[in-house]
Every structure is written in structure tokens, then in C-alpha cells.
Short mmCIF file of C-alpha atoms in Angstrom, two decimals:
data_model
loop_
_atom_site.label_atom_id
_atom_site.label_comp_id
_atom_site.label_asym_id
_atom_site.label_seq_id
_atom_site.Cartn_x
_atom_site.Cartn_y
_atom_site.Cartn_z
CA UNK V 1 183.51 129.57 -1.13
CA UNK V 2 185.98 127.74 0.45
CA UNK V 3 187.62 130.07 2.04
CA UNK V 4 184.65 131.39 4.00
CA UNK V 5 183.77 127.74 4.61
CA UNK V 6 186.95 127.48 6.85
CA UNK V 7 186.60 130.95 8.10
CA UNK V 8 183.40 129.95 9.42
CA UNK V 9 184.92 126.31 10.83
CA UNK V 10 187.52 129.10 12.39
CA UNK V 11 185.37 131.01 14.19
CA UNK V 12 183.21 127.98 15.10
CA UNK V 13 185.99 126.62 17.10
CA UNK V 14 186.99 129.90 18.49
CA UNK V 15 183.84 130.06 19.78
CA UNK V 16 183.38 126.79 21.44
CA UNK V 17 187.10 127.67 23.06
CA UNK V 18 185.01 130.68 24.50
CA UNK V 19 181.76 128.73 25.83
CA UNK V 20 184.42 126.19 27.15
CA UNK V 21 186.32 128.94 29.15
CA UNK V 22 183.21 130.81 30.59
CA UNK V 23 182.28 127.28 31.59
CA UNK V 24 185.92 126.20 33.23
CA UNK V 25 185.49 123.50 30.94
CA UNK V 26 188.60 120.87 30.10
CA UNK V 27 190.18 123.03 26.69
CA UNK V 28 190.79 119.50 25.39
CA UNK V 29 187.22 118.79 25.44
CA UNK V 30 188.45 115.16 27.36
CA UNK V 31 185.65 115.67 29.56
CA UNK V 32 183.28 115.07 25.99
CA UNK V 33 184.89 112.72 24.23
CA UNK V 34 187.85 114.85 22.91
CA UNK V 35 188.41 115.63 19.40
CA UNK V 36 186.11 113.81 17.97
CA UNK V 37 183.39 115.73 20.33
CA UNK V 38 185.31 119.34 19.37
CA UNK V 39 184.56 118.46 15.22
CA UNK V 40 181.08 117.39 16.05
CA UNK V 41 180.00 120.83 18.07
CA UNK V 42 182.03 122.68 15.61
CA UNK V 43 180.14 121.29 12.84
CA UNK V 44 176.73 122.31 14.62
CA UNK V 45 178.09 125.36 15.09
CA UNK V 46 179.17 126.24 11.28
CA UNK V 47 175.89 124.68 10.44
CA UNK V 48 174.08 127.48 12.49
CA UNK V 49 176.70 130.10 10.96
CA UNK V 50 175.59 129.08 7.36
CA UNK V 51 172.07 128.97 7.73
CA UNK V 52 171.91 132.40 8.79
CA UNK V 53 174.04 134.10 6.67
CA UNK V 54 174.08 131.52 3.43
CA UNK V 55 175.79 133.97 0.93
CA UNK V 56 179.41 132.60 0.29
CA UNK V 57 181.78 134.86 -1.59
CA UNK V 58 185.46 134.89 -1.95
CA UNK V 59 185.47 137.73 1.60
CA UNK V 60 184.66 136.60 4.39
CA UNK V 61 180.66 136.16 5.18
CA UNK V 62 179.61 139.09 7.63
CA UNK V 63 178.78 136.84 10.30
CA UNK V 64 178.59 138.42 14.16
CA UNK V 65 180.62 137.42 16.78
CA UNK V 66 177.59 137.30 18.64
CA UNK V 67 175.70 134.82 17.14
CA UNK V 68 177.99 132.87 16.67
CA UNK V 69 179.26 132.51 19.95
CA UNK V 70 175.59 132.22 21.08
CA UNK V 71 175.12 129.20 18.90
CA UNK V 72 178.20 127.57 20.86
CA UNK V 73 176.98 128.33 24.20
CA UNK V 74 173.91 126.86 23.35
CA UNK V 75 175.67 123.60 21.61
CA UNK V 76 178.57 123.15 25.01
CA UNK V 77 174.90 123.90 27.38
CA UNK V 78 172.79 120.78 24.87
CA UNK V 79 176.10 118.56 25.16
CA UNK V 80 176.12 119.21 29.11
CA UNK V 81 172.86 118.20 29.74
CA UNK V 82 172.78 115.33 27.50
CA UNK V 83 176.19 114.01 29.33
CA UNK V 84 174.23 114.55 32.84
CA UNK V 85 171.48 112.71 31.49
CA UNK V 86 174.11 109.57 30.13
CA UNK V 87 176.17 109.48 33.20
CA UNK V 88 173.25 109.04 35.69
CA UNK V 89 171.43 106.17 32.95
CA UNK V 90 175.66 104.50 32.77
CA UNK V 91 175.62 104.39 35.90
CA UNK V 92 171.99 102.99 37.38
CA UNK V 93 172.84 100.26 34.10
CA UNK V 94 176.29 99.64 35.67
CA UNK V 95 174.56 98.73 39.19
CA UNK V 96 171.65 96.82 37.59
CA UNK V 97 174.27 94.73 35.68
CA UNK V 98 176.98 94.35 38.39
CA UNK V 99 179.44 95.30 35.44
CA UNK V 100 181.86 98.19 34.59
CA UNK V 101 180.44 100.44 31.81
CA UNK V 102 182.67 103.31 29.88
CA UNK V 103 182.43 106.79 30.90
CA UNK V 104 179.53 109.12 29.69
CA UNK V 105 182.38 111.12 27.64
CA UNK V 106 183.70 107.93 25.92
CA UNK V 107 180.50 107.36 24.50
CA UNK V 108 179.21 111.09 23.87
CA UNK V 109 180.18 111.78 20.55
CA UNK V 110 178.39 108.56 19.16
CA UNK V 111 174.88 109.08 21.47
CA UNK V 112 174.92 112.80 20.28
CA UNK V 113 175.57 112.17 16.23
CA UNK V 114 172.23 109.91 16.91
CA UNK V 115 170.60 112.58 18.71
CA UNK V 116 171.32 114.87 15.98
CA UNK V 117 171.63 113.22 12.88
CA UNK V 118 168.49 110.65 13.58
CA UNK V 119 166.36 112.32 15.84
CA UNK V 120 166.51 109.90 18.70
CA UNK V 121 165.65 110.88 22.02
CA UNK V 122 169.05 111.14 24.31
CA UNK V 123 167.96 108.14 26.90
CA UNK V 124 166.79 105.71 23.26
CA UNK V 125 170.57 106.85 21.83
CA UNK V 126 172.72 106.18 25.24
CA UNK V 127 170.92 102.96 26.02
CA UNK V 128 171.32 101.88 22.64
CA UNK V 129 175.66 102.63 22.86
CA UNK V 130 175.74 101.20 25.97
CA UNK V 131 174.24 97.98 23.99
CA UNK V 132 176.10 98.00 21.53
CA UNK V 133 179.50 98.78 23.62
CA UNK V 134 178.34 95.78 25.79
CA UNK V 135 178.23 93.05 22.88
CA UNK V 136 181.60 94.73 21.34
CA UNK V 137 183.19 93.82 24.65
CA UNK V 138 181.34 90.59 24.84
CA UNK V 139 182.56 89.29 21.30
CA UNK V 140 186.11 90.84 22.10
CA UNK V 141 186.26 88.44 24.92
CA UNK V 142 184.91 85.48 23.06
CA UNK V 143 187.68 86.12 20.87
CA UNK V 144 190.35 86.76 23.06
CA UNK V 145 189.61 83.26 24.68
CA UNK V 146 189.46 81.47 21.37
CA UNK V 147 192.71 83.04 20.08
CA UNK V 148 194.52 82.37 23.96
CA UNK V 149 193.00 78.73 23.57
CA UNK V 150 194.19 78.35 20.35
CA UNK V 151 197.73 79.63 20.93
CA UNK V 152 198.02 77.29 23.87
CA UNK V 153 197.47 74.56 22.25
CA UNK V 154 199.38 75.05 19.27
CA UNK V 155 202.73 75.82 21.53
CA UNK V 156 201.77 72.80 23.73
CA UNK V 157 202.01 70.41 20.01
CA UNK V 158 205.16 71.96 19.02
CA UNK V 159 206.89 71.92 22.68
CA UNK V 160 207.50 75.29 21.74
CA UNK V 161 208.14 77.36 24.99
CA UNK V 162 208.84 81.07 24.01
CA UNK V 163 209.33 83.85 26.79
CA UNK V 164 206.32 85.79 28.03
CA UNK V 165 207.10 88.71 26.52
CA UNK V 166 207.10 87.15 23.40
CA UNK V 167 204.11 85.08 24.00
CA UNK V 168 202.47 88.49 24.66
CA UNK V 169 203.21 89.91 21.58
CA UNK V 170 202.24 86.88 19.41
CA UNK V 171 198.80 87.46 21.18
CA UNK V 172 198.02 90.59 20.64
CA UNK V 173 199.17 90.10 16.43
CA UNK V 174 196.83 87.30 16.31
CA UNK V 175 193.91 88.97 18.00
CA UNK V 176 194.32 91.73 15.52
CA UNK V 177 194.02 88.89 12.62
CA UNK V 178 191.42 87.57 14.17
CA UNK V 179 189.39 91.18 14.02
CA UNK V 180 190.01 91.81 10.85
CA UNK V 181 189.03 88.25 9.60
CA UNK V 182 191.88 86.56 9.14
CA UNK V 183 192.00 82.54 9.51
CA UNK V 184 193.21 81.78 13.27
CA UNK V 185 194.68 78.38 12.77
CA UNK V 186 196.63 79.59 9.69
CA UNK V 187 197.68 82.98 11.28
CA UNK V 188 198.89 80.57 14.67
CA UNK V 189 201.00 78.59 12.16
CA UNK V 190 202.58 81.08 10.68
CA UNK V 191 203.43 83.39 13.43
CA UNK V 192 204.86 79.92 15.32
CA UNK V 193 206.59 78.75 12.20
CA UNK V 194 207.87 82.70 12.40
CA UNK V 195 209.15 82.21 16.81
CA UNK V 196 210.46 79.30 15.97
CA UNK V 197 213.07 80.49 13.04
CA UNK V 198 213.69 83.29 15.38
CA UNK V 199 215.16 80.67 18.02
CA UNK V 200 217.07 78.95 15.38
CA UNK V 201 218.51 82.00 14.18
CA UNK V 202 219.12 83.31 18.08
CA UNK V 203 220.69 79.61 18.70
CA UNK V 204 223.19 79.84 15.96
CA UNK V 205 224.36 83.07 16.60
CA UNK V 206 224.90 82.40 20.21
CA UNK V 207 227.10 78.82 19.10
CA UNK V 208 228.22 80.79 15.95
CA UNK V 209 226.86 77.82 13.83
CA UNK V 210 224.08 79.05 11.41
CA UNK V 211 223.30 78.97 7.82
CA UNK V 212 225.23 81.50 7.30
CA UNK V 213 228.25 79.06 8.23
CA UNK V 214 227.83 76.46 5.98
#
């Protein structure tokens, strides 16, 4: 069983390889969201594999080129339209809003799982990603505010001045605490506490006093 399983995934993506040549399509599939797009239209495509030939023995299932390849011109033709239909709703929502939105293909894969998987009408599914990408972006820069503020102020109480680069990098470490819940006061302490050893021991080895010399 498993073997036809990924003889079937095999041909599925052999397929969709096809239907993306005949349609000068992107062979990366970039131009739908990339891999993760390519394992969601080969999974439709297996799935319409299996359910017409369901016997699995240890040989390969007799299933025809044909229909297979049929059921991935029809999946690359249903993901076409439904990126058509996303780009022109991204981008009358990006001139109601006066904003930037992402590009139809970097939201595909999610809008077409909901399509698929819950039934949802393609306009209810890409208005409801472009929400939800909208308030991601909002609370990333409510974040990245709070951690900047924070970090400012805790370098201005220490008269700690540390070089951009390095400010940089302490930035993005604490915005990554931040998102995965970490306390920001305590992760500012200790990644100051951490700069400012790093001077110490830069300082010494530049006078060639340390603790080392002691």
C-alpha cells in the first residue's frame, strides 16, 4: 500500500509538471505560492487518482496517464481562476485601504485549503486572509514598537551605547522572544547584561587586562 501511495504522489506531481508546461507556467510554482501550493495540488490530484481506482496492492495501481493528467489540468485551470479572482479583490482592497497588501500567490495556498477543505466560497476565503494577514501585520507592528521602545529605554538607563549593527541584532532576538511569549523586560535585561560583558571582555583584550589576567 505504500508503495502505490507514493507511486500515485509520483505521478501526481509529474502531472502537474505537465499542466504547468502546456501552460508556460513558473516550474517552481512561485507564481502560486511555491511548494507549499505544489503539495496542496498534488494532494488533490492523488486524491482524484485514489478515488477512481481505490484497490492498493503491493504493484502499482493501473491508473491512466490520462486521467490523471486530466485531473491536474483541471486542478492548475481551478487554482488559475481562483488567483485571478484574489488578485483583482487584493488589489480593489489595497486601493480602498490606501495600504500595501501581499501578492495573490503569497496568500493562495491558505485561501485554497479553505476553499477546499471548508467549502468556502473563493471571495469569503481571500477576504478573510487578507483579514487576518492585516491584523498579523498590525500586532507585528505593535510589537515591534513596544520591543524598540523598550530597548531604548533600557540602553538610555544603563548609558549603554552599542554599535548599530549590534543594536540591530539585539532587536531582532528580542522581537523573536517577544513572539514566542517570552517576558520583554526580562529578555532586555538579559541580552544587555549579555552586550555589556561582551564590551568588558572586548576592552580587556584590547588593554590585555581581563580576568583572565588576574
Amino acid at each position: 500500500a505504500k508503495h502505490a501511495r507514493e507511486w500515485v504522489q509520483r505521478q501526481a506531481r509529474d502531472a502537474l509538471q505537465r499542466a504547468a508546461a502546456r501552460l508556460a507556467l513558473d516550474p517552481g510554482w512561485s507564481s502560486f505560492g511555491g511548494d507549499a501550493a505544489l503539495d496542496a495540488m498534488a494532494a488533490e490530484v492523488s486524491d482524484v487518482a485514489v478515488r477512481a481506482h481505490p484497490i492498493f496492492g503491493e504493484q502499482d495501481p493501473p491508473v491512466p496517464d490520462g486521467e490523471v493528467d486530466k485531473a491536474a489540468r483541471d486542478v492548475v485551470e481551478a487554482w488559475s481562476l481562483a488567483k485571478a479572482v484574489v488578485s483583482r479583490l487584493i488589489a480593489t482592497e489595497a486601493e480602498k485601504l490606501q495600504a500595501e497588501l501581499p501578492a495573490a500567490q503569497d496568500l493562495l495556498p491558505q485561501i485554497m485549503a479553505s476553499v477546499r477543505q471548508g467549502g468556502v466560497e473563493v471571495n469569503a476565503a481571500a477576504g478573510q486572509a487578507i483579514q487576518e494577514w492585516s491584523e498579523e501585520r498590525l500586532t507585528a507592528r505593535r510589537r515591534d514598537a513596544l520591543v524598540s521602545s523598550a530597548l531604548s529605554e533600557a540602553l538610555s538607563k544603563r548609558r549603554l551605547r552599542l554599535p548599530d549593527a549590534a543594536t540591530r541584532k539585539i532587536r531582532a532576538a528580542l522581537l523573536a522572544a517577544v513572539a514566542r511569549g517570552d517576558h520583554l523586560e526580562a529578555a532586555v535585561a538579559a541580552a544587555l547584561d549579555e552586550a555589556e560583558a561582551r564590551q568588558v571582555r572586548r576592552r580587556g583584550s584590547q588593554t590585555g587586562w581581563g580576568p583572565s589576567a588576574n
